[in-house]
XYZ file of C-alpha atoms in Angstrom:
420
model
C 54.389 2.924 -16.031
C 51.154 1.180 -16.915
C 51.680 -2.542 -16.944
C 49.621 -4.727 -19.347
C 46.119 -5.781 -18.254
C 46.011 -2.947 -15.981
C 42.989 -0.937 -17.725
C 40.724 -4.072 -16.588
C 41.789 -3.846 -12.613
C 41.489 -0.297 -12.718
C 37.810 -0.465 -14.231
C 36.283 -3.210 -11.641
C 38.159 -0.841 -9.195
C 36.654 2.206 -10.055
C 33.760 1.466 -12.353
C 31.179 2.489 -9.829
C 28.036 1.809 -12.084
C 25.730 4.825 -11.173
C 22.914 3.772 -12.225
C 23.074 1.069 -9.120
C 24.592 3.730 -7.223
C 21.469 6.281 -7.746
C 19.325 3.896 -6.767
C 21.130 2.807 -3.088
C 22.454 6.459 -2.270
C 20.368 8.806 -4.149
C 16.996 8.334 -3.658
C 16.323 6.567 -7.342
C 14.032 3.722 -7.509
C 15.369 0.173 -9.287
C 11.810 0.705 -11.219
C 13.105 3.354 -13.094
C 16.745 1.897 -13.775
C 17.558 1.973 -17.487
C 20.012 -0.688 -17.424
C 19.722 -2.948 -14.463
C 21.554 -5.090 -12.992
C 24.781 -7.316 -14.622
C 24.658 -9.816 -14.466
C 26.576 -12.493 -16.713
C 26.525 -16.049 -16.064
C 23.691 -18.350 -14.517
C 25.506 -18.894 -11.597
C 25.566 -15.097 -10.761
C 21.852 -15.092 -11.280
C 21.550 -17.788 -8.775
C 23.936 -15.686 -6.206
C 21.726 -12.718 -7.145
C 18.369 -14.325 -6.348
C 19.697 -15.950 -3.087
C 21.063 -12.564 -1.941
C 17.542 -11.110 -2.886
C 16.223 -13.491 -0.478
C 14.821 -16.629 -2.511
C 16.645 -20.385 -2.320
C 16.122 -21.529 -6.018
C 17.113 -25.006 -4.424
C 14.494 -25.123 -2.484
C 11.191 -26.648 -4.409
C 8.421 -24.698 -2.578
C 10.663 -21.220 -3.385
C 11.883 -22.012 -6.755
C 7.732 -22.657 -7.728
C 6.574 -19.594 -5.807
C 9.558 -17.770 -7.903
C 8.039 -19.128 -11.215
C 4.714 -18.453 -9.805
C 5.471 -14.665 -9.898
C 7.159 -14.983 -12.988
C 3.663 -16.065 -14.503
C 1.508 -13.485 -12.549
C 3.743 -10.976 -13.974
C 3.387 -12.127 -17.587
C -0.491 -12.124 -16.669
C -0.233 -9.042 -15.237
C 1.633 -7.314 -18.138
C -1.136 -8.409 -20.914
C -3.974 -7.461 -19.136
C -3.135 -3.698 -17.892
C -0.027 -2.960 -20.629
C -1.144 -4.596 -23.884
C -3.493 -4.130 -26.030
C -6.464 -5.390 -26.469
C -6.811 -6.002 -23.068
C -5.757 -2.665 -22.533
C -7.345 -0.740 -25.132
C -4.683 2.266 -24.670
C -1.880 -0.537 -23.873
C 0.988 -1.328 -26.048
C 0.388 -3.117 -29.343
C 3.003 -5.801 -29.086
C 3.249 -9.078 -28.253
C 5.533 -11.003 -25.326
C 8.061 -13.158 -27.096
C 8.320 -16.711 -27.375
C 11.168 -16.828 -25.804
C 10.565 -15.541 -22.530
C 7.397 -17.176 -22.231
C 8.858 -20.224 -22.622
C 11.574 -20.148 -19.569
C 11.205 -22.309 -16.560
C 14.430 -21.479 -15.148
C 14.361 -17.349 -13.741
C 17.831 -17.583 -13.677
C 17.583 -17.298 -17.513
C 15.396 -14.006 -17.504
C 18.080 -12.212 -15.607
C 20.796 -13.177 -17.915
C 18.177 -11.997 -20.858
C 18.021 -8.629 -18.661
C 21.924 -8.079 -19.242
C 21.969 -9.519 -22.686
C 23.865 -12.617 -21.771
C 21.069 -15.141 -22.710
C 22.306 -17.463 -24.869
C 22.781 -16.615 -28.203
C 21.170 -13.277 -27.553
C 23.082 -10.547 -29.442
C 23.331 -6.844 -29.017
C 20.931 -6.219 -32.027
C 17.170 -5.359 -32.224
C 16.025 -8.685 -31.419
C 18.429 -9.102 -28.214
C 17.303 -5.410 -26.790
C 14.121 -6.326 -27.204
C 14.735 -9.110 -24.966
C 16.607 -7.601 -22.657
C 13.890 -4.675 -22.301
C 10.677 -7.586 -21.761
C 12.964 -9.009 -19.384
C 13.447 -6.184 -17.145
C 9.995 -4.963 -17.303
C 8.562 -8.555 -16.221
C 11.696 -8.554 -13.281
C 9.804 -5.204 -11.748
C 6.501 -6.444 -11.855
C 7.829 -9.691 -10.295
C 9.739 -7.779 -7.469
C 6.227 -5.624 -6.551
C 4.490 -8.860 -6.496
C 7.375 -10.412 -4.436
C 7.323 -7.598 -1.659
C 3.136 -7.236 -1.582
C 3.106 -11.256 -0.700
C 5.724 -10.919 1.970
C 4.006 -8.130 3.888
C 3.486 -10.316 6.993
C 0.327 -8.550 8.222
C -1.635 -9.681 5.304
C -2.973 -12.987 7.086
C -4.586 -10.601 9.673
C -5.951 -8.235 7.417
C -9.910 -9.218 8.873
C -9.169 -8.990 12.268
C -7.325 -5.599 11.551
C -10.247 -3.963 9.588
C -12.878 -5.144 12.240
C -10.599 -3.368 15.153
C -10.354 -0.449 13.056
C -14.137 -0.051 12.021
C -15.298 -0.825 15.237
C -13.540 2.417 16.623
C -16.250 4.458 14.097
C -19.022 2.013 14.282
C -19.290 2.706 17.933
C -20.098 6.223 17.484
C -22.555 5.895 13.651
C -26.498 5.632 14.258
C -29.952 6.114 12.622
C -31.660 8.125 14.423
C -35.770 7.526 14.811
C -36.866 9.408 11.490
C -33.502 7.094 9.768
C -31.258 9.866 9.748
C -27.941 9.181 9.731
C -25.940 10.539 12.589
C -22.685 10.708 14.332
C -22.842 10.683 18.229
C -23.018 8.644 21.266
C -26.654 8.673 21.272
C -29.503 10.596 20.029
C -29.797 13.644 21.906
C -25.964 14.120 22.093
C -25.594 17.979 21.518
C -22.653 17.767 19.778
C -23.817 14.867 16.995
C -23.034 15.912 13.731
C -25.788 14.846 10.475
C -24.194 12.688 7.846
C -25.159 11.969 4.449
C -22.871 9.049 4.171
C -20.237 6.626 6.039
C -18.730 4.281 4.172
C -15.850 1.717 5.017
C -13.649 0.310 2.071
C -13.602 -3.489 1.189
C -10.641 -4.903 0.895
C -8.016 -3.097 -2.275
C -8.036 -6.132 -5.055
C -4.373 -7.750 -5.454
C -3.989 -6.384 -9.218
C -4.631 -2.693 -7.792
C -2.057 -2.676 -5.541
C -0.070 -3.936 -7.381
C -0.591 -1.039 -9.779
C -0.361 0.879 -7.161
C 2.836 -0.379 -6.190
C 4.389 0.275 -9.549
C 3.717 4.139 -9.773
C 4.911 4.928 -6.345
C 8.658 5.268 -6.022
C 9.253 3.459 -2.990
C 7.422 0.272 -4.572
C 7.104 -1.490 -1.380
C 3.939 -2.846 0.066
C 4.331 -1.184 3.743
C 3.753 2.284 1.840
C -0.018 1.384 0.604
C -1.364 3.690 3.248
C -5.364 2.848 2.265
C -5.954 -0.519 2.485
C -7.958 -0.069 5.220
C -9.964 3.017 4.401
C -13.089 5.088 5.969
C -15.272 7.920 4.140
C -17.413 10.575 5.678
C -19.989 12.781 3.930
C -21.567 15.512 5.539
C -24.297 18.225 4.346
C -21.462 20.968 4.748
C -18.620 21.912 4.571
C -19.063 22.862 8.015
C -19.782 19.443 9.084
C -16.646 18.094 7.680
C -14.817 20.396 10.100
C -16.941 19.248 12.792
C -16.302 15.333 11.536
C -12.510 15.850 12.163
C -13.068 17.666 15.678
C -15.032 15.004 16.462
C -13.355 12.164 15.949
C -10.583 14.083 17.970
C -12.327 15.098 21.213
C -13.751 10.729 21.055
C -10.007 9.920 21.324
C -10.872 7.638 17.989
C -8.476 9.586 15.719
C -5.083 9.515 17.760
C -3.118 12.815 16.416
C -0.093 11.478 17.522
C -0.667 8.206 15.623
C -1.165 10.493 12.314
C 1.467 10.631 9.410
C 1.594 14.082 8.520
C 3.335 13.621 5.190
C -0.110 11.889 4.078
C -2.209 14.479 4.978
C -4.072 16.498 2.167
C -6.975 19.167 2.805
C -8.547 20.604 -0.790
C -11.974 20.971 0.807
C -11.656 24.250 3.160
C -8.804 27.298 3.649
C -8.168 27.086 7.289
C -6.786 30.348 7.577
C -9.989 32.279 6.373
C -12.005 29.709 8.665
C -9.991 29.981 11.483
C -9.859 34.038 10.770
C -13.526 33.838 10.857
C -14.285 31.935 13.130
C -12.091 33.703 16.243
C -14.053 36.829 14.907
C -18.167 35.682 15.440
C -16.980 33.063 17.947
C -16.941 35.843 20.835
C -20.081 37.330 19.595
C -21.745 34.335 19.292
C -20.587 33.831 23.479
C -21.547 37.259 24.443
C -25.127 37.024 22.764
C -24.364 39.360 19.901
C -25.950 37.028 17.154
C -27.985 33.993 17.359
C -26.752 30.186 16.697
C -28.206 30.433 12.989
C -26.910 33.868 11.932
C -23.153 32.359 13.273
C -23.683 28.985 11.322
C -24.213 31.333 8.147
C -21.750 33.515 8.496
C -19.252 30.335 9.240
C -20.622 28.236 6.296
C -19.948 31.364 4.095
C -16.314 31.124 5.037
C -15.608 27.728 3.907
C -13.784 28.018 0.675
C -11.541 25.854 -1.112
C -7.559 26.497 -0.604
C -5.408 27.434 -3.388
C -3.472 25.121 -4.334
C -3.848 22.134 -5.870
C -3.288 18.232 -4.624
C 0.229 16.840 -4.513
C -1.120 13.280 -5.850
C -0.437 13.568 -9.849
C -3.261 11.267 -10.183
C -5.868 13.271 -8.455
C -7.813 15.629 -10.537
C -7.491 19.609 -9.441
C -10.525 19.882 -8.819
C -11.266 16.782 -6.332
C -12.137 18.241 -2.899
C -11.426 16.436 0.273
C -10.091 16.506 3.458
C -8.147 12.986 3.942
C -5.770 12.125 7.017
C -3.825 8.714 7.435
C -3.695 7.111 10.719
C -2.113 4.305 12.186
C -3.621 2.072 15.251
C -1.963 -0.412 17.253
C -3.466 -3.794 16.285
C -3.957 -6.671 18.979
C -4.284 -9.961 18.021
C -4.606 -12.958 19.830
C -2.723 -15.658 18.862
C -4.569 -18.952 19.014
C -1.308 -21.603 18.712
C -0.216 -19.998 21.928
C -3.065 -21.713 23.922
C -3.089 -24.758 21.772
C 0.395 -25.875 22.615
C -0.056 -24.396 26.384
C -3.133 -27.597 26.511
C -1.309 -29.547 24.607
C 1.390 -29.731 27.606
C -0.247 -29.785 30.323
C -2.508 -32.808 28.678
C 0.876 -34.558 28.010
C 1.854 -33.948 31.314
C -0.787 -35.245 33.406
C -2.918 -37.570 31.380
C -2.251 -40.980 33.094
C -2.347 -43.934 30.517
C -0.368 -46.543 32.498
C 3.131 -47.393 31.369
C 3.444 -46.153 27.011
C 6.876 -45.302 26.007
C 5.247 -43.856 22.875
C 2.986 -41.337 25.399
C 6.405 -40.972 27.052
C 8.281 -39.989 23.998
C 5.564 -37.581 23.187
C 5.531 -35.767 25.987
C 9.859 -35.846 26.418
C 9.469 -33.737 22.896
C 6.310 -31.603 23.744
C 8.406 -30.479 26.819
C 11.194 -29.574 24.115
C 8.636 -26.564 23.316
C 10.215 -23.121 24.543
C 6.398 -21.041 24.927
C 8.684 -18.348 25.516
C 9.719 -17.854 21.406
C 6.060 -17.660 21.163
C 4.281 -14.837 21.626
C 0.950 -15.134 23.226
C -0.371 -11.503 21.426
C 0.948 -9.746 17.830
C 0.799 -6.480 18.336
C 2.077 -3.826 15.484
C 0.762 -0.449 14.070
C -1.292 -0.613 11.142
C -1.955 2.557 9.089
C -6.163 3.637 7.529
C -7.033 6.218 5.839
C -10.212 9.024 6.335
C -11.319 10.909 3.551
C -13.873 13.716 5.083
C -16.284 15.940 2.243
C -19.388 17.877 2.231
C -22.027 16.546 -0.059
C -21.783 18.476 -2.895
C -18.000 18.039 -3.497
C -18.913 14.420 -2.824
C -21.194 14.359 -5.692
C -18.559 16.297 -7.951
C -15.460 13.939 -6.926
C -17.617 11.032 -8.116
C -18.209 12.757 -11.949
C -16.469 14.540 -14.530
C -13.085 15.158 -14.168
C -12.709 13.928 -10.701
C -14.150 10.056 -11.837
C -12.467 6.911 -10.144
C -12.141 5.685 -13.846
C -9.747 8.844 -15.092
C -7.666 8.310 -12.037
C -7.179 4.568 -12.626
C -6.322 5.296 -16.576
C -3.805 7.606 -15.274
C -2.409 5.323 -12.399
C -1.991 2.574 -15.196
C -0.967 4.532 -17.938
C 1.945 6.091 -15.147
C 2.536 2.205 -14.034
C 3.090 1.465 -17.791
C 5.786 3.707 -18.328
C 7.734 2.663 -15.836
C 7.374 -0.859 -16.229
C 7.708 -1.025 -20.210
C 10.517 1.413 -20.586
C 11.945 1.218 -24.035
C 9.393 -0.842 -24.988
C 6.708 2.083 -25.090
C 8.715 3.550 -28.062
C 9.301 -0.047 -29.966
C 5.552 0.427 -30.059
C 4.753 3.575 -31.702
C-alpha cells in the first residue's frame, strides 16, 4: 500500500534528471544543456556557486563574479546581436537582467524561480538570457583560472627560440632553414612566421564551440607556420625539425594531428621506388626531385575541423614542451633571511621580531623552478596552398563567421528561434 506523500519521496529518490546526468556520465557538455541546473531558492544559488568554486562572501570574489557577469553581457552584444553582429540576433538583453548585482539572482532566473517570474513568454525568455549569459560566464571563469597564463612570455620565448636557432638569411637574403649556410641538408623557405598572442574575446569564442569548453584544450596559443616552395619541402620541414631533436615525437598529441597537404602512401610508395635508383646512380638528383615532387598529391579526405574549409591544405602537428621557469620570490626570500640573520644592528627587538617571523618561512613549500608541459602548434604548407588557404573559400574571415555563428548557437539556445 502506497501511503500519502509517498509520490514526492519516490521522485527525489529516483528522479535522476538526465539532462545533468548526460553531461557527468555521457560525454554531453553543460553548454549544450537545455534546461540547466535547479535551482530554487537564493540560498541554493549561493551553495551552488561555492561548490563551483567562488566565496560570494568574499569581496574580491563576489566583484570578480560580477566582473564576468558584465564581460559576458559585453561579450554577448558584440559577437551575438545585431548590429554589432551584422548576422547576430535582432533582440535586445532585458532590463531585468542587466540590472542584477546579486548572481545569485541570475541562477534563480535560469530555473524560473526569480521573483515574480512566471512560466509564460516573458519568464522563458528570462530564463533562456539567463542561461546563455551563465555559459559565457563559466568559459570566461575557466580561461582566467588557467594558471599558466602569467607566464605566457617566458613560455613563447622558450618555445620560439627552439626554431629561431635553426631560421637564417642567407647572403643573397634568402630565407633558409639550417645550422648554417652551407648545411647540405637546409631546406629554402618562403615564410616562418610565429603567432602573437590569441586575443581574450577569440578564445573565448573558441572556447564556446569546442565541447570540452575548458581553457587547457586551446592547443594554439602558442603557434609556428612554415612555408616552403614545395610540397616537397614541407616533407623535408617536418623531417627536419625531427632529426634537430626540436620537434619531440613523443611530446606530440596525436589526436591533433591533421595532414591535407600530401598522401603519404603514394609518397612513401614512390619514394622507396626511385630512392634505390637514385643510390645506385640510375638517375640524377634533379630527375629524382621531379619524379618525387610529381607524387605529392593531396589525400582524400577532408579535415575533421567543421570550421576548416575542404579545400584548406596543410600539414599541422601539436606539440607540447616542458617549460622552465625560474621563480624570482624564491631568491628574494632566500636574501631576505640570510640579511635578517646576520645584519648586526645592536640590540632592536623590532629587527628581532622580524627576523623570529622571517625564520617562520618554510623555503621548502616554495619551489625554486615551475616546470609543466605546455602544448604549440606547427602548421607546415607549400607556397601555393599557402596562397590559396589565405583566399576564397579557405579565408580566416569565413572561418571566424562560422566559429561565431557555431558559438552562437550554443550559447543563445532558444533564443535563436525567439528571433526569427
Amino acid at each position: 500500500m502506497i501511503r500519502k506523500g509517498s509520490s514526492s519521496i519516490f521522485r527525489s529518490k529516483y528522479d535522476f534528471r538526465w539532462d545533468v546526468l548526460d553531461v557527468i556520465i555521457s560525454g554531453k557538455s553543460s553548454i549544450d544543456s537545455s534546461v540547466g541546473f535547479l535551482i530554487q531558492t537564493s540560498d541554493e544559488a549561493g551553495r551552488f556557486i561555492e561548490s563551483y568554486g567562488y566565496d560570494l562572501e568574499n569581496p574580491i570574489e563576489r566583484a570578480e563574479v560580477l566582473g564576468n557577469f558584465h564581460e559576458a553581457l559585453d561579450f554577448v552584444r558584440k559577437y551575438f546581436l545585431h548590429p554589432e553582429n551584422p548576422d547576430g540576433l535582432k533582440l535586445e538583453i532585458p532590463r531585468k537582467v542587466m540590472e542584477l548585482t546579486d548572481i545569485r539572482e541570475l541562477f534563480l532566473m535560469a530555473s524560473l524561480y526569480f521573483p515574480s517570474q512566471t512560466a509564460d513568454i516573458n519568464g522563458q525568455l528570462l530564463k533562456m538570457w539567463a542561461c546563455s549569459l551563465l555559459k559565457v560566464m563559466h568559459t570566461i571563469a575557466h580561461m582566467d583560472k588557467d594558471l599558466r597564463t602569467p607566464y605566457f612570455s617566458d613560455i613563447q620565448k622558450q618555445i620560439f627560440d627552439r626554431f629561431y636557432k635553426v631560421i637564417y638569411r642567407d647572403a643573397e637574403g634568402a630565407l633558409f632553414m639550417g645550422e648554417k649556410d652551407n648545411d647540405p641538408v637546409r631546406i629554402g623557405l618562403v615564410a616562418f612566421e610565429t603567432k602573437p598572442k590569441k586575443a581574450r574575446d577569440s578564445i573565448i569564442l573558441k572556447l564556446l564551440h569546442k565541447p570540452e569548453n575548458v581553457a587547457e584544450d586551446i592547443f594554439d596559443r602558442v603557434g609556428i607556420r612554415f612555408v616552403t616552395e614545395t610540397v616537397l619541402g614541407a616533407i623535408q620541414v617536418v623531417k627536419y625539425l625531427k632529426d634537430k631533436m626540436i620537434v619531440m615525437p613523443p611530446n606530440i598529441k596525436p589526436s591533433r594531428s591533421r595532414n591535407t597537404l600530401v598522401d603519404l602512401d603514394e609518397f612513401r610508395a614512390k619514394l622507396a621506388d626511385i630512392l634505390p635508383q637514385l643510390e645506385r646512380g640510375e638517375i640524377e638528383e634533379s630527375a629524382f626531385l621531379t619524379m618525387l615532387n610529381e607524387a605529392t598529391h593531396p589525400p582524400r579526405v577532408n579535415p575533421e575541423n567543421p570550421h576548416s574549409s575542404e579545400f584548406y591544405r596543410a600539414i599541422q602537428f601539436t606539440c607540447r614542451q616542458l617549460i622552465k621557469l625560474r621563480n624570482p620570490i624564491y631568491d628574494d626570500l632566500k636574501d631576505l633571511k640570510q640579511l635578517a640573520r646576520f645584519k648586526q644592528t645592536g640590540p632592536d627587538m623590532g629587527h628581532d621580531n622580524i627576523l623570529k617571523a622571517i625564520d617562520k618561512m618554510e623555503m621548502k613549500h616554495l619551489q625554486r623552478e615551475v616546470r609543466f608541459f605546455y602544448p604549440y602548434e606547427v602548421q607546415v604548407m607549400d607556397r601555393h596552398c599557402a596562397e590559396e588557404n589565405e583566399r576564397g573559400w579557405s579565408a580566416h574571415s569565413e572561418y571566424k563567421k562560422a566559429q561565431v555563428n557555431t558559438a552562437l548557437r550554443r550559447v543563445m539556445g532558444g533564443l535563436v528561434d525567439v528571433a526569427r
